[in-house]
GROMACS .gro file of N, CA and C in nm:
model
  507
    1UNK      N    1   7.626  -1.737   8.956
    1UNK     CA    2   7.659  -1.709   8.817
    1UNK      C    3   7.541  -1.754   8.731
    2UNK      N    4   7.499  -1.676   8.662
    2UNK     CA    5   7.405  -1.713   8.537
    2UNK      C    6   7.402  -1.772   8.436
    3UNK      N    7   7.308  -1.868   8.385
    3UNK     CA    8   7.346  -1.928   8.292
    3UNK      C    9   7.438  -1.910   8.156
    4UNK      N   10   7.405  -1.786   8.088
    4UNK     CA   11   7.472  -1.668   8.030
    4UNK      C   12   7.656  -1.689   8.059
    5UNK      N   13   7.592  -1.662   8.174
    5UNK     CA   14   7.788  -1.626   8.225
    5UNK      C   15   7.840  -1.714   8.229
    6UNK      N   16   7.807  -1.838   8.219
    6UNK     CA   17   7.865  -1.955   8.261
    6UNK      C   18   7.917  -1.991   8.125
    7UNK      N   19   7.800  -1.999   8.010
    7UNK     CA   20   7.857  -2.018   7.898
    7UNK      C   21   7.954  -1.928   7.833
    8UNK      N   22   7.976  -1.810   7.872
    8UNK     CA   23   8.068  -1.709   7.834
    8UNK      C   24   8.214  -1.739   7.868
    9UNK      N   25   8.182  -1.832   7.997
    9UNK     CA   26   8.300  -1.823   8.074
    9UNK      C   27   8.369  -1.966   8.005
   10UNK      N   28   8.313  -2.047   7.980
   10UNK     CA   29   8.319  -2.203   7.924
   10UNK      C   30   8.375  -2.221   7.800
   11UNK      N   31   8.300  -2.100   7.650
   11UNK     CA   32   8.359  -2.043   7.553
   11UNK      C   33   8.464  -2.033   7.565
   12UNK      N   34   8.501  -1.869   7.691
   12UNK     CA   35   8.654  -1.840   7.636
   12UNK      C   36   8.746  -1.922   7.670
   13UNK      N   37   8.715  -2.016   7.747
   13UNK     CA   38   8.815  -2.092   7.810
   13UNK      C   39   8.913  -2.161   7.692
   14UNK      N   40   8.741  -2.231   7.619
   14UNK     CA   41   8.770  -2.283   7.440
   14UNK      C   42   8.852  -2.174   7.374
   15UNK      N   43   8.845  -2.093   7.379
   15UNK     CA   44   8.914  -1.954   7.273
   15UNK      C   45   9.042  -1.948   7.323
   16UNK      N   46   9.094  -1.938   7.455
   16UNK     CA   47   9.216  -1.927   7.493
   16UNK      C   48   9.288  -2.037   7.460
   17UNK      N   49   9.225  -2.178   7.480
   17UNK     CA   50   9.308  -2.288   7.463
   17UNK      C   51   9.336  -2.326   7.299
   18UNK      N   52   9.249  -2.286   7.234
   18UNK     CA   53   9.268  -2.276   7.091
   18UNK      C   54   9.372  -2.211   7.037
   19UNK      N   55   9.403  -2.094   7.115
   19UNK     CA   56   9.538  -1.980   7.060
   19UNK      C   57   9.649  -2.024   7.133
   20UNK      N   58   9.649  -2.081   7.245
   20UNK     CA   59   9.778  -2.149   7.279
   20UNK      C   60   9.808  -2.282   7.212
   21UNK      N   61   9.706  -2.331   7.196
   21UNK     CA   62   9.751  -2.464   7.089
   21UNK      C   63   9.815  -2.397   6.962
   22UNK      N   64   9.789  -2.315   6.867
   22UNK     CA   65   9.818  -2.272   6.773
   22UNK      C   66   9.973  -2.188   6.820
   23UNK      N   67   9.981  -2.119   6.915
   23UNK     CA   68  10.103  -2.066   6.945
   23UNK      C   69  10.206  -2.189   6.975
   24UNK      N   70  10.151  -2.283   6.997
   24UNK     CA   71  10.277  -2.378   7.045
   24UNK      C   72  10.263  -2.433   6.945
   25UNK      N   73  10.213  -2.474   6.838
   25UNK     CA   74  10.208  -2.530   6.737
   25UNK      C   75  10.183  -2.712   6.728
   26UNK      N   76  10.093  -2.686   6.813
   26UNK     CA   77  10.029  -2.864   6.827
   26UNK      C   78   9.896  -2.823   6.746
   27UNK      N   79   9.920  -2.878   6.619
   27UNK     CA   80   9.806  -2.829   6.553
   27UNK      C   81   9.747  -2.961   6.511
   28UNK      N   82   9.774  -3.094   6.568
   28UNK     CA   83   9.706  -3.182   6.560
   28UNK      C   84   9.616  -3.149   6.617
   29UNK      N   85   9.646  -3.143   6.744
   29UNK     CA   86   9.547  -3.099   6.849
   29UNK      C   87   9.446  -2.970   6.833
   30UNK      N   88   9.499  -2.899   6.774
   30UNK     CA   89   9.438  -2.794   6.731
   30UNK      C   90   9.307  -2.859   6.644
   31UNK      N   91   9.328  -2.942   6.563
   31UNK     CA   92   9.179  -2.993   6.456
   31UNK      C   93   9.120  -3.086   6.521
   32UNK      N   94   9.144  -3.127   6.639
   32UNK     CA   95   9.013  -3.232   6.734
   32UNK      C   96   8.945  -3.096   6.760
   33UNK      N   97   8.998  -2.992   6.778
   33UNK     CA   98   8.850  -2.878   6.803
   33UNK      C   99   8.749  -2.839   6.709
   34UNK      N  100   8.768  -2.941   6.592
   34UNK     CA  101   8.676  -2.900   6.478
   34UNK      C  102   8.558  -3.021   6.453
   35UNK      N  103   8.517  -3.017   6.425
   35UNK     CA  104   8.386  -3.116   6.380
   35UNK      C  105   8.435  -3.161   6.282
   36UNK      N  106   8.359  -3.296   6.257
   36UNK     CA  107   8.393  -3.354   6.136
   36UNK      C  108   8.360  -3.314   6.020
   37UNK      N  109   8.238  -3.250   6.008
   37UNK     CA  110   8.157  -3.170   5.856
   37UNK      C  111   8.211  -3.001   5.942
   38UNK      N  112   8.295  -2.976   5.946
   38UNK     CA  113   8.336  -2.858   5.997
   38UNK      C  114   8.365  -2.804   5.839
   39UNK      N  115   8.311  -2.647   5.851
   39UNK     CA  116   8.343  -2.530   5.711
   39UNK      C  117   8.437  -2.425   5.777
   40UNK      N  118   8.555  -2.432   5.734
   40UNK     CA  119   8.684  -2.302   5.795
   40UNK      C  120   8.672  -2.209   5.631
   41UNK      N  121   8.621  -2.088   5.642
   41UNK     CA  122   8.582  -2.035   5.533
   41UNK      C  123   8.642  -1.850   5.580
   42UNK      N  124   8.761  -1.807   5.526
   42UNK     CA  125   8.756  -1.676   5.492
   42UNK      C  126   8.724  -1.579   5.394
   43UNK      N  127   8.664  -1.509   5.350
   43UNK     CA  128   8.586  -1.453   5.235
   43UNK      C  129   8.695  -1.358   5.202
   44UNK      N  130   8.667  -1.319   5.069
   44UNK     CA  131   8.754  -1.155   5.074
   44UNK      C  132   8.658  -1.050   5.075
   45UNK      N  133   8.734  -0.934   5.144
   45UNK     CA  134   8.673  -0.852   5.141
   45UNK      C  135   8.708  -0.732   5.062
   46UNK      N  136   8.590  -0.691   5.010
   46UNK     CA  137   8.598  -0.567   4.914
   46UNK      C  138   8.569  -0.400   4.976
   47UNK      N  139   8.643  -0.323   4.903
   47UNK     CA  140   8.617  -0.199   4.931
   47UNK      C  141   8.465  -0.153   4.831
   48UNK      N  142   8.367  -0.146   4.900
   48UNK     CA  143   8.259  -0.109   4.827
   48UNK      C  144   8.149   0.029   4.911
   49UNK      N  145   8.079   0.074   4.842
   49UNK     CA  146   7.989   0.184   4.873
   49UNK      C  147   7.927   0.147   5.008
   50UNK      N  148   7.912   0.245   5.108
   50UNK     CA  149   7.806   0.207   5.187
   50UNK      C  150   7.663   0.122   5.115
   51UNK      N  151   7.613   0.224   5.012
   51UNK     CA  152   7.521   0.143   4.962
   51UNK      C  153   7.489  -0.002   4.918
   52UNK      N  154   7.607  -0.053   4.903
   52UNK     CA  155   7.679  -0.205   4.828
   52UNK      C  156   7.718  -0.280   4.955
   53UNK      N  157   7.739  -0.276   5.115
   53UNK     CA  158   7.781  -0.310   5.232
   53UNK      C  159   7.738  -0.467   5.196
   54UNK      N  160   7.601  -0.532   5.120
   54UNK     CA  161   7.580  -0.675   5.158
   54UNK      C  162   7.703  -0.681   5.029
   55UNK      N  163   7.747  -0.635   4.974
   55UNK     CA  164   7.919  -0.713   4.840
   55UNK      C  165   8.020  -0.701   4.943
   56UNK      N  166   8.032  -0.663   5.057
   56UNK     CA  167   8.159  -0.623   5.094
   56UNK      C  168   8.254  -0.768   5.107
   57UNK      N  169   8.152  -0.904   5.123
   57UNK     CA  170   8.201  -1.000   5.156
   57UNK      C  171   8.181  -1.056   5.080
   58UNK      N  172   8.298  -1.182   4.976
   58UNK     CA  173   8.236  -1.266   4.884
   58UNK      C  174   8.164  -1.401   4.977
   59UNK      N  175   8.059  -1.442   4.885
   59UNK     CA  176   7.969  -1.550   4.962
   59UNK      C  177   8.055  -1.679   4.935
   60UNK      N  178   8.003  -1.764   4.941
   60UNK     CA  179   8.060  -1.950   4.984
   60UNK      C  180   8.105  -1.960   4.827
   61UNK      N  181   8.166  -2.036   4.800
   61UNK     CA  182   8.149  -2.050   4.643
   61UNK      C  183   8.275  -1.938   4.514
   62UNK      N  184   8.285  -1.834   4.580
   62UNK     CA  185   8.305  -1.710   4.493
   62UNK      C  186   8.438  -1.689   4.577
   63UNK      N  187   8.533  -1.763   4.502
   63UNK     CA  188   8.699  -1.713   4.494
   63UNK      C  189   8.729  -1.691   4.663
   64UNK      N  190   8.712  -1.755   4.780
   64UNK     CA  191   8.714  -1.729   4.892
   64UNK      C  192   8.873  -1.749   4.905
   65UNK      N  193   8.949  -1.658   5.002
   65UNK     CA  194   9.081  -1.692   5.051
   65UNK      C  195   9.110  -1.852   5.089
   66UNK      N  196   8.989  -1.854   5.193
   66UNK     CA  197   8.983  -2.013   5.277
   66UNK      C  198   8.861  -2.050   5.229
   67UNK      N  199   8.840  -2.180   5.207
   67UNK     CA  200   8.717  -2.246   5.194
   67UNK      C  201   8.725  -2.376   5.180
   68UNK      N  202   8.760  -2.425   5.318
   68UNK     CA  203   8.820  -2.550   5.352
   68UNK      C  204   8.716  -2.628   5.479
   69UNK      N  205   8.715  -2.778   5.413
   69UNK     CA  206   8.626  -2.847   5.521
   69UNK      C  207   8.738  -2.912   5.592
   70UNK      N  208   8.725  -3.025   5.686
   70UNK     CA  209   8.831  -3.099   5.784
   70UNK      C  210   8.902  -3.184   5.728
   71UNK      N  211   8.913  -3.236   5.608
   71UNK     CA  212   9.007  -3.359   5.554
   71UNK      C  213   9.147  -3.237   5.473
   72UNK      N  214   9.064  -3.079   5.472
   72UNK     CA  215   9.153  -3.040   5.341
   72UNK      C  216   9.238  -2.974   5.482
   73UNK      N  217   9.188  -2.941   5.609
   73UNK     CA  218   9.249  -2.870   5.689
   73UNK      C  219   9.375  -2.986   5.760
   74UNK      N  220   9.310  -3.088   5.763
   74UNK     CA  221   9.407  -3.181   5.793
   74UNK      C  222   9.551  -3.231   5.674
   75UNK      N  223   9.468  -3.175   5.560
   75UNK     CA  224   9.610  -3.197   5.472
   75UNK      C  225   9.749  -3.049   5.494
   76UNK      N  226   9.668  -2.995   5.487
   76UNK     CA  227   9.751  -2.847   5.533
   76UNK      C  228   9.847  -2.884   5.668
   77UNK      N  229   9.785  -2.966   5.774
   77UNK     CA  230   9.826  -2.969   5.892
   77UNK      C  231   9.969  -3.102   5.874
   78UNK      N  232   9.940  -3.182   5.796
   78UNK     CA  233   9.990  -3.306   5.781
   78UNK      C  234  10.161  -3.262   5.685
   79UNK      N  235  10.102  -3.143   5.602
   79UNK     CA  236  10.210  -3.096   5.489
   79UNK      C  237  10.332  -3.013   5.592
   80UNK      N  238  10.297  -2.933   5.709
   80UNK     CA  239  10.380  -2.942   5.805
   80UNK      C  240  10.443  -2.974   5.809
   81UNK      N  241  10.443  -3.137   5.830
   81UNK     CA  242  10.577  -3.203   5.872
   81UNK      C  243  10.612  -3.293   5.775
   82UNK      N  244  10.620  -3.250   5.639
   82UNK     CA  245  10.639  -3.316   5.573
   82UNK      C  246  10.779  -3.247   5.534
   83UNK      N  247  10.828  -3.174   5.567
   83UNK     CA  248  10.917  -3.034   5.506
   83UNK      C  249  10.936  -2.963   5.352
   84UNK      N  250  10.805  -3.018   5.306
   84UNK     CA  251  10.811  -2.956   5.196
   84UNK      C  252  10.662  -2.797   5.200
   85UNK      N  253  10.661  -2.758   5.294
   85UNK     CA  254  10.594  -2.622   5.329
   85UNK      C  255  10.757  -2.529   5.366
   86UNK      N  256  10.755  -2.497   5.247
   86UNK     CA  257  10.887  -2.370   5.273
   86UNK      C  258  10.853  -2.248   5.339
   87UNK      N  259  10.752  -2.218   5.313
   87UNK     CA  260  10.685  -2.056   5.366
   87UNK      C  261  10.695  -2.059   5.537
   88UNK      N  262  10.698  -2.203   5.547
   88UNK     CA  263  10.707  -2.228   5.748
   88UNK      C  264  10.847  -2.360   5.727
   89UNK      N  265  10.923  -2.334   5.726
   89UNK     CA  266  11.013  -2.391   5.719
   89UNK      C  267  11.191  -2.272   5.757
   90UNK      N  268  11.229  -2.192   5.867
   90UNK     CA  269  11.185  -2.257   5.980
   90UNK      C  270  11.074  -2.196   6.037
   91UNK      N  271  10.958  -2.265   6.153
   91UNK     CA  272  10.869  -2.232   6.153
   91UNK      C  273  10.825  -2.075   6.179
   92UNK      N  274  10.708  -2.051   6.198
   92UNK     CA  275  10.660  -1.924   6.211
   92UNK      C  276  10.618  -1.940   6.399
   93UNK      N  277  10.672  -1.786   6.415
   93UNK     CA  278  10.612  -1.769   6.572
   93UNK      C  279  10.503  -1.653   6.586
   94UNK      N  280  10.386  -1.728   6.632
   94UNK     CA  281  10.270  -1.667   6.637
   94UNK      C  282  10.212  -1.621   6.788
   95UNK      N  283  10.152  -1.506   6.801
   95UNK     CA  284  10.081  -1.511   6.922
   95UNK      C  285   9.922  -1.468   6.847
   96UNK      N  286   9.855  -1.517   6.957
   96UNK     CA  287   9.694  -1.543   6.907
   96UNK      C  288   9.629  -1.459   7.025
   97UNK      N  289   9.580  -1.328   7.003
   97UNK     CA  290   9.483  -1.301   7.083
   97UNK      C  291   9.321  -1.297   7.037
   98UNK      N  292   9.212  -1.350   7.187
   98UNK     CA  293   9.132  -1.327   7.141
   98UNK      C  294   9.022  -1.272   7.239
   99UNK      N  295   8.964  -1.212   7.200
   99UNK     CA  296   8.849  -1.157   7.283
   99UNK      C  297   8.760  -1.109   7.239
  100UNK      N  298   8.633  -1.016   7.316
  100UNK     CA  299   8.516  -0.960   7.294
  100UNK      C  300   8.430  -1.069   7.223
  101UNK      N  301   8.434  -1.185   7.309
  101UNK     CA  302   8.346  -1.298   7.286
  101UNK      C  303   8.200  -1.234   7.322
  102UNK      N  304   8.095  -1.285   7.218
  102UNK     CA  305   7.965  -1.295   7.233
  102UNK      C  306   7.914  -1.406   7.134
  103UNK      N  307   7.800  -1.462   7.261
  103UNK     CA  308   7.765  -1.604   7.260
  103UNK      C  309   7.613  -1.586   7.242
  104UNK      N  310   7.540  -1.656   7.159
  104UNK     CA  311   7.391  -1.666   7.170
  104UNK      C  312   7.368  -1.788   7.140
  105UNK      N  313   7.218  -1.831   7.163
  105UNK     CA  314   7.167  -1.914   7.077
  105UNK      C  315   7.181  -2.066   7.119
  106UNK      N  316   7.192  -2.094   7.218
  106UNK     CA  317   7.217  -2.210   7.291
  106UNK      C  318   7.101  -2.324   7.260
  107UNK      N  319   7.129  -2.361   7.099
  107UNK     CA  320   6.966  -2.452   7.026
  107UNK      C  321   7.069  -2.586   7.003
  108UNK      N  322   6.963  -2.694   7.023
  108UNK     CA  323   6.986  -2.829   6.968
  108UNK      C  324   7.200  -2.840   6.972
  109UNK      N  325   7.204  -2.770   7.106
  109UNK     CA  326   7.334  -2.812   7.121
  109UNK      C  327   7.445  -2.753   7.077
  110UNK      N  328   7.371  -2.622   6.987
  110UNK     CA  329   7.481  -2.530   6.928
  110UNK      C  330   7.464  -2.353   6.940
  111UNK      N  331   7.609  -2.340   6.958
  111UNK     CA  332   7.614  -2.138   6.986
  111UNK      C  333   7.660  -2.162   6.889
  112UNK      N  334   7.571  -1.989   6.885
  112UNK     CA  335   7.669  -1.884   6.751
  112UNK      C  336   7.735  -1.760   6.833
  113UNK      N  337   7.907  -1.771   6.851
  113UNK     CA  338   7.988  -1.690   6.870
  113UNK      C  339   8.043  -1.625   6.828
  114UNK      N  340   8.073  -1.492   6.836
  114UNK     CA  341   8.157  -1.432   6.769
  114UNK      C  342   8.278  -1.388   6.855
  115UNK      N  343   8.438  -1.353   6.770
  115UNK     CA  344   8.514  -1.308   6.872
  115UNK      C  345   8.585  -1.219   6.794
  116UNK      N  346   8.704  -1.147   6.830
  116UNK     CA  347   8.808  -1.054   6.785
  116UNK      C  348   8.901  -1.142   6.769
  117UNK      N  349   8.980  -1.105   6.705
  117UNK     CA  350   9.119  -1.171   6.707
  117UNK      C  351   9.240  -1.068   6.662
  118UNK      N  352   9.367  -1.083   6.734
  118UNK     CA  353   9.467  -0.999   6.693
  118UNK      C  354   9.552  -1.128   6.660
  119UNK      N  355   9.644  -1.181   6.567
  119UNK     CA  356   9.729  -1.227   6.599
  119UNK      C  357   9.856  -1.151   6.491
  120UNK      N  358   9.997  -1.184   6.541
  120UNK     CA  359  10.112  -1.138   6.534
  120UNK      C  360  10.169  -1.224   6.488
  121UNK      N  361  10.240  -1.267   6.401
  121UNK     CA  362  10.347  -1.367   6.346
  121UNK      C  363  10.465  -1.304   6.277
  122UNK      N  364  10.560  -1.412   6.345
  122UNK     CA  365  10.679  -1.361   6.344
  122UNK      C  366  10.783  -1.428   6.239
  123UNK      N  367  10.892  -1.427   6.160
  123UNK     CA  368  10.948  -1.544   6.081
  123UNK      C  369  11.077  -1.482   6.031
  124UNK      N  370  11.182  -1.565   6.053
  124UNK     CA  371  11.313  -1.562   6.017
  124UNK      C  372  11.346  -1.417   6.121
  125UNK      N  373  11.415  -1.326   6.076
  125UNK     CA  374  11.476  -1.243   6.144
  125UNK      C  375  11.424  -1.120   6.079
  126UNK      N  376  11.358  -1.064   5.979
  126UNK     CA  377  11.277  -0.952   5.934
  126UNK      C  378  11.116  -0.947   5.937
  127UNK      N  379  11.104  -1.050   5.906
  127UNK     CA  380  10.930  -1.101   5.840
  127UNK      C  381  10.858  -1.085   5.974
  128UNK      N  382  10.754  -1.001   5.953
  128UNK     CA  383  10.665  -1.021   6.089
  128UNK      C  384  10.514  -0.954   6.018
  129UNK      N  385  10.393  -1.004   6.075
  129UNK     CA  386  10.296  -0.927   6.026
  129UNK      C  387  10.164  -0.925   6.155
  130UNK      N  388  10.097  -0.822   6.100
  130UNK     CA  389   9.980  -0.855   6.211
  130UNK      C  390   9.860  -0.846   6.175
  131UNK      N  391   9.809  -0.945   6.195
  131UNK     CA  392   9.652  -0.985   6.141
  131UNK      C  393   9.513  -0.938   6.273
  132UNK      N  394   9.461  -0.903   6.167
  132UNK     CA  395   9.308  -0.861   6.291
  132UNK      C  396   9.195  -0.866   6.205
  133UNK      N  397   9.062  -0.905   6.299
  133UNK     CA  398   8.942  -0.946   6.227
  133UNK      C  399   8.873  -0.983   6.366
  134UNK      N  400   8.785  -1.038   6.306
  134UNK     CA  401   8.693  -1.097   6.376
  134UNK      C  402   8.648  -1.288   6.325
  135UNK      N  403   8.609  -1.367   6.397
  135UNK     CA  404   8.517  -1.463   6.335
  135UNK      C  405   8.381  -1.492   6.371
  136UNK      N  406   8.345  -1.540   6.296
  136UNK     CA  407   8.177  -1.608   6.321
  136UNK      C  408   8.233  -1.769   6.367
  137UNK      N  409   8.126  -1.853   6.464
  137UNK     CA  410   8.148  -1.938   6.461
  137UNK      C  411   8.008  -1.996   6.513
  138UNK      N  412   7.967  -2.149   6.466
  138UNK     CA  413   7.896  -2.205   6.566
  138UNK      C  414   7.945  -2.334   6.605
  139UNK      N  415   7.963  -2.322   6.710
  139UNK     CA  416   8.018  -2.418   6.782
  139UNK      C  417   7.906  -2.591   6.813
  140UNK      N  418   7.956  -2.663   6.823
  140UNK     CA  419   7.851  -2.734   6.863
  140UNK      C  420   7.915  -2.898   6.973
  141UNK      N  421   7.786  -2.873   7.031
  141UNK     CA  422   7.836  -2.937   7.202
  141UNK      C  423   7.804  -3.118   7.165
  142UNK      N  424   8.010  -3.164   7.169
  142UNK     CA  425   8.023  -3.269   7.142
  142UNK      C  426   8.103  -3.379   7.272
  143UNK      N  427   8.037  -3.487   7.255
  143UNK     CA  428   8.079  -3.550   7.416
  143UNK      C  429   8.170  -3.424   7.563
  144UNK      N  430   8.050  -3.337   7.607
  144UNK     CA  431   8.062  -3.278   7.719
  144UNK      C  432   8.213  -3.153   7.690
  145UNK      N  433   8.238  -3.155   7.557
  145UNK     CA  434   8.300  -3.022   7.495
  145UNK      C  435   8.265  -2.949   7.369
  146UNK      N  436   8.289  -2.878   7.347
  146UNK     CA  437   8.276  -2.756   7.192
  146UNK      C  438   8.363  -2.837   7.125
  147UNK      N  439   8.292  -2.843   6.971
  147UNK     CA  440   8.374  -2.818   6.839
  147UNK      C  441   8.302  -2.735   6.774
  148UNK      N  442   8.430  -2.712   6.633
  148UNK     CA  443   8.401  -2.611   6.573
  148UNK      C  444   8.309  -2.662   6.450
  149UNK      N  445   8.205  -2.602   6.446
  149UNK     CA  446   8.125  -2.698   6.324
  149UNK      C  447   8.125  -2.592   6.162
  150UNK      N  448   8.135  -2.459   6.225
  150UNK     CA  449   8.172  -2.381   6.097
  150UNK      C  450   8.241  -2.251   6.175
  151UNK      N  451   8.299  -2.189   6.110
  151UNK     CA  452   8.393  -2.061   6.120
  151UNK      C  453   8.402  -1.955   6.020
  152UNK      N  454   8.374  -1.841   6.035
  152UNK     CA  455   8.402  -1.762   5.886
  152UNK      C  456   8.528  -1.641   5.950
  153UNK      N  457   8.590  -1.628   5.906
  153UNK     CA  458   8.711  -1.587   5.976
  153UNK      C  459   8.717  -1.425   5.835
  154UNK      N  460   8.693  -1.314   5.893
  154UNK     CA  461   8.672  -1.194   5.822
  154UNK      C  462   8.804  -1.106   5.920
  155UNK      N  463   8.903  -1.059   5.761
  155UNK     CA  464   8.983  -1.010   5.844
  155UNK      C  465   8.962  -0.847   5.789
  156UNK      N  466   9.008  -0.718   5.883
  156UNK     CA  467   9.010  -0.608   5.885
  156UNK      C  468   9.054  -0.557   5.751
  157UNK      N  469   9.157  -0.597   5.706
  157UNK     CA  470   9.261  -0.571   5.570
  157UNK      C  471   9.184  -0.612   5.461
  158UNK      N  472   9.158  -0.578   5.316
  158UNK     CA  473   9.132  -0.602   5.182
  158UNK      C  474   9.235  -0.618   5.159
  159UNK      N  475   9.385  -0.626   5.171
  159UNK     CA  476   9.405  -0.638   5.104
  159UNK      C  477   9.573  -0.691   5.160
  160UNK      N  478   9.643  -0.834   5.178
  160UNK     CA  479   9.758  -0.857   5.220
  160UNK      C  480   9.862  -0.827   5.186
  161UNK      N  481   9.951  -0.796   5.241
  161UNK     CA  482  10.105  -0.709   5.228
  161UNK      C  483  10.165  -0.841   5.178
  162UNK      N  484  10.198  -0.924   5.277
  162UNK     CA  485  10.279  -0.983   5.349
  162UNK      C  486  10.268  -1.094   5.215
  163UNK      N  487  10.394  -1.217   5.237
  163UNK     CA  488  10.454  -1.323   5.119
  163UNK      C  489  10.347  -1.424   5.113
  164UNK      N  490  10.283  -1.469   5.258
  164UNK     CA  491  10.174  -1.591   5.247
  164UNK      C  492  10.104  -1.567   5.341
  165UNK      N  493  10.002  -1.627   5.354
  165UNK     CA  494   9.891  -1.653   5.476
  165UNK      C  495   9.924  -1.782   5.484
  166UNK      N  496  10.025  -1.812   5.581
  166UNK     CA  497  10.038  -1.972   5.623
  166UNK      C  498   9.988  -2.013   5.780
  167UNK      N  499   9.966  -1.928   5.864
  167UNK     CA  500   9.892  -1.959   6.001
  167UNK      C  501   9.743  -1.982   5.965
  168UNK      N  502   9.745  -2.030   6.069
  168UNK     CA  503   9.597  -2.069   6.104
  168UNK      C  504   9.523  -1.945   6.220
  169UNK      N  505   9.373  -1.908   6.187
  169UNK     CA  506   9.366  -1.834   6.280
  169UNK      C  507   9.187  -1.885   6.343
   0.00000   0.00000   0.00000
């Protein structure tokens, strides 16, 4: 196996175990996969001209959906179980797929990955939605595992149907 493949194979391992943590909803566990100066950042995206393609995404700064470092992701995670998050109260059932991982860049200890993501969430007895995108990520190699040191999480849709974005993806 090639070096290449090895890290491909090492990644998804990280990617799978990330979406089953999130499907079972150990989302403590879920934020030891993040770095401490970790950026979880979703942009919105706009319907714009081919010609206009670099607006399609707002940059850092500019009204982002997500634009959260690790103390604010941990408050989100902490409000959980506090039972005052009604939107997941009772909780939400999620499945997380992910694939069409590609990995480069293996510098000073850090890849830049990208992956697909489908996920499905489910809630109460009508509510269900399905999210798809892709993320950016660079990962970076911390005591003999990956964390997440930034993420930009770009989803397919401009524009959400659905009551909240309360999963994590």
């Amino acid at each position: 196996m090639s070096e290449q493949q090895a890290l491909w194979f090492e990644l998804m391992q990280f990617y799978i175990r990330e979406a089953w943590l999130l499907d079972e909803r150990k989302f403590k566990e879920w934020l030891d996969l993040f770095a401490d100066d970790v950026l979880y950042f979703m942009p919105r995206r706009k319907n714009v001209p081919r010609r206009e393609a670099e607006r399609e995404l707002t940059a850092l700064g500019d009204l982002a959906i997500f634009e959260e470092d690790k103390r604010y992701l941990q408050m989100r995670v902490a409000r959980l179980d506090t039972g005052m998050a009604w939107a997941e109260d009772p909780p939400s059932r999620t499945r997380h797929m992910v694939g069409n991982l590609e990995a480069s860049g293996a510098e000073n200890g850090e890849v830049k990955a990208r992956t697909a993501f489908l996920v499905y969430r489910s809630h109460l007895e009508t509510d269900h939605q399905l999210l798809s995108g892709y993320r950016q990520d660079v990962l970076r190699r911390v005591d003999g595992g990956w964390k997440v040191a930034r993420r930009m999480i770009v989803l397919d849709a401009n524009v959400l149907l659905d009551k909240n974005l309360s999963v994590f993806l």
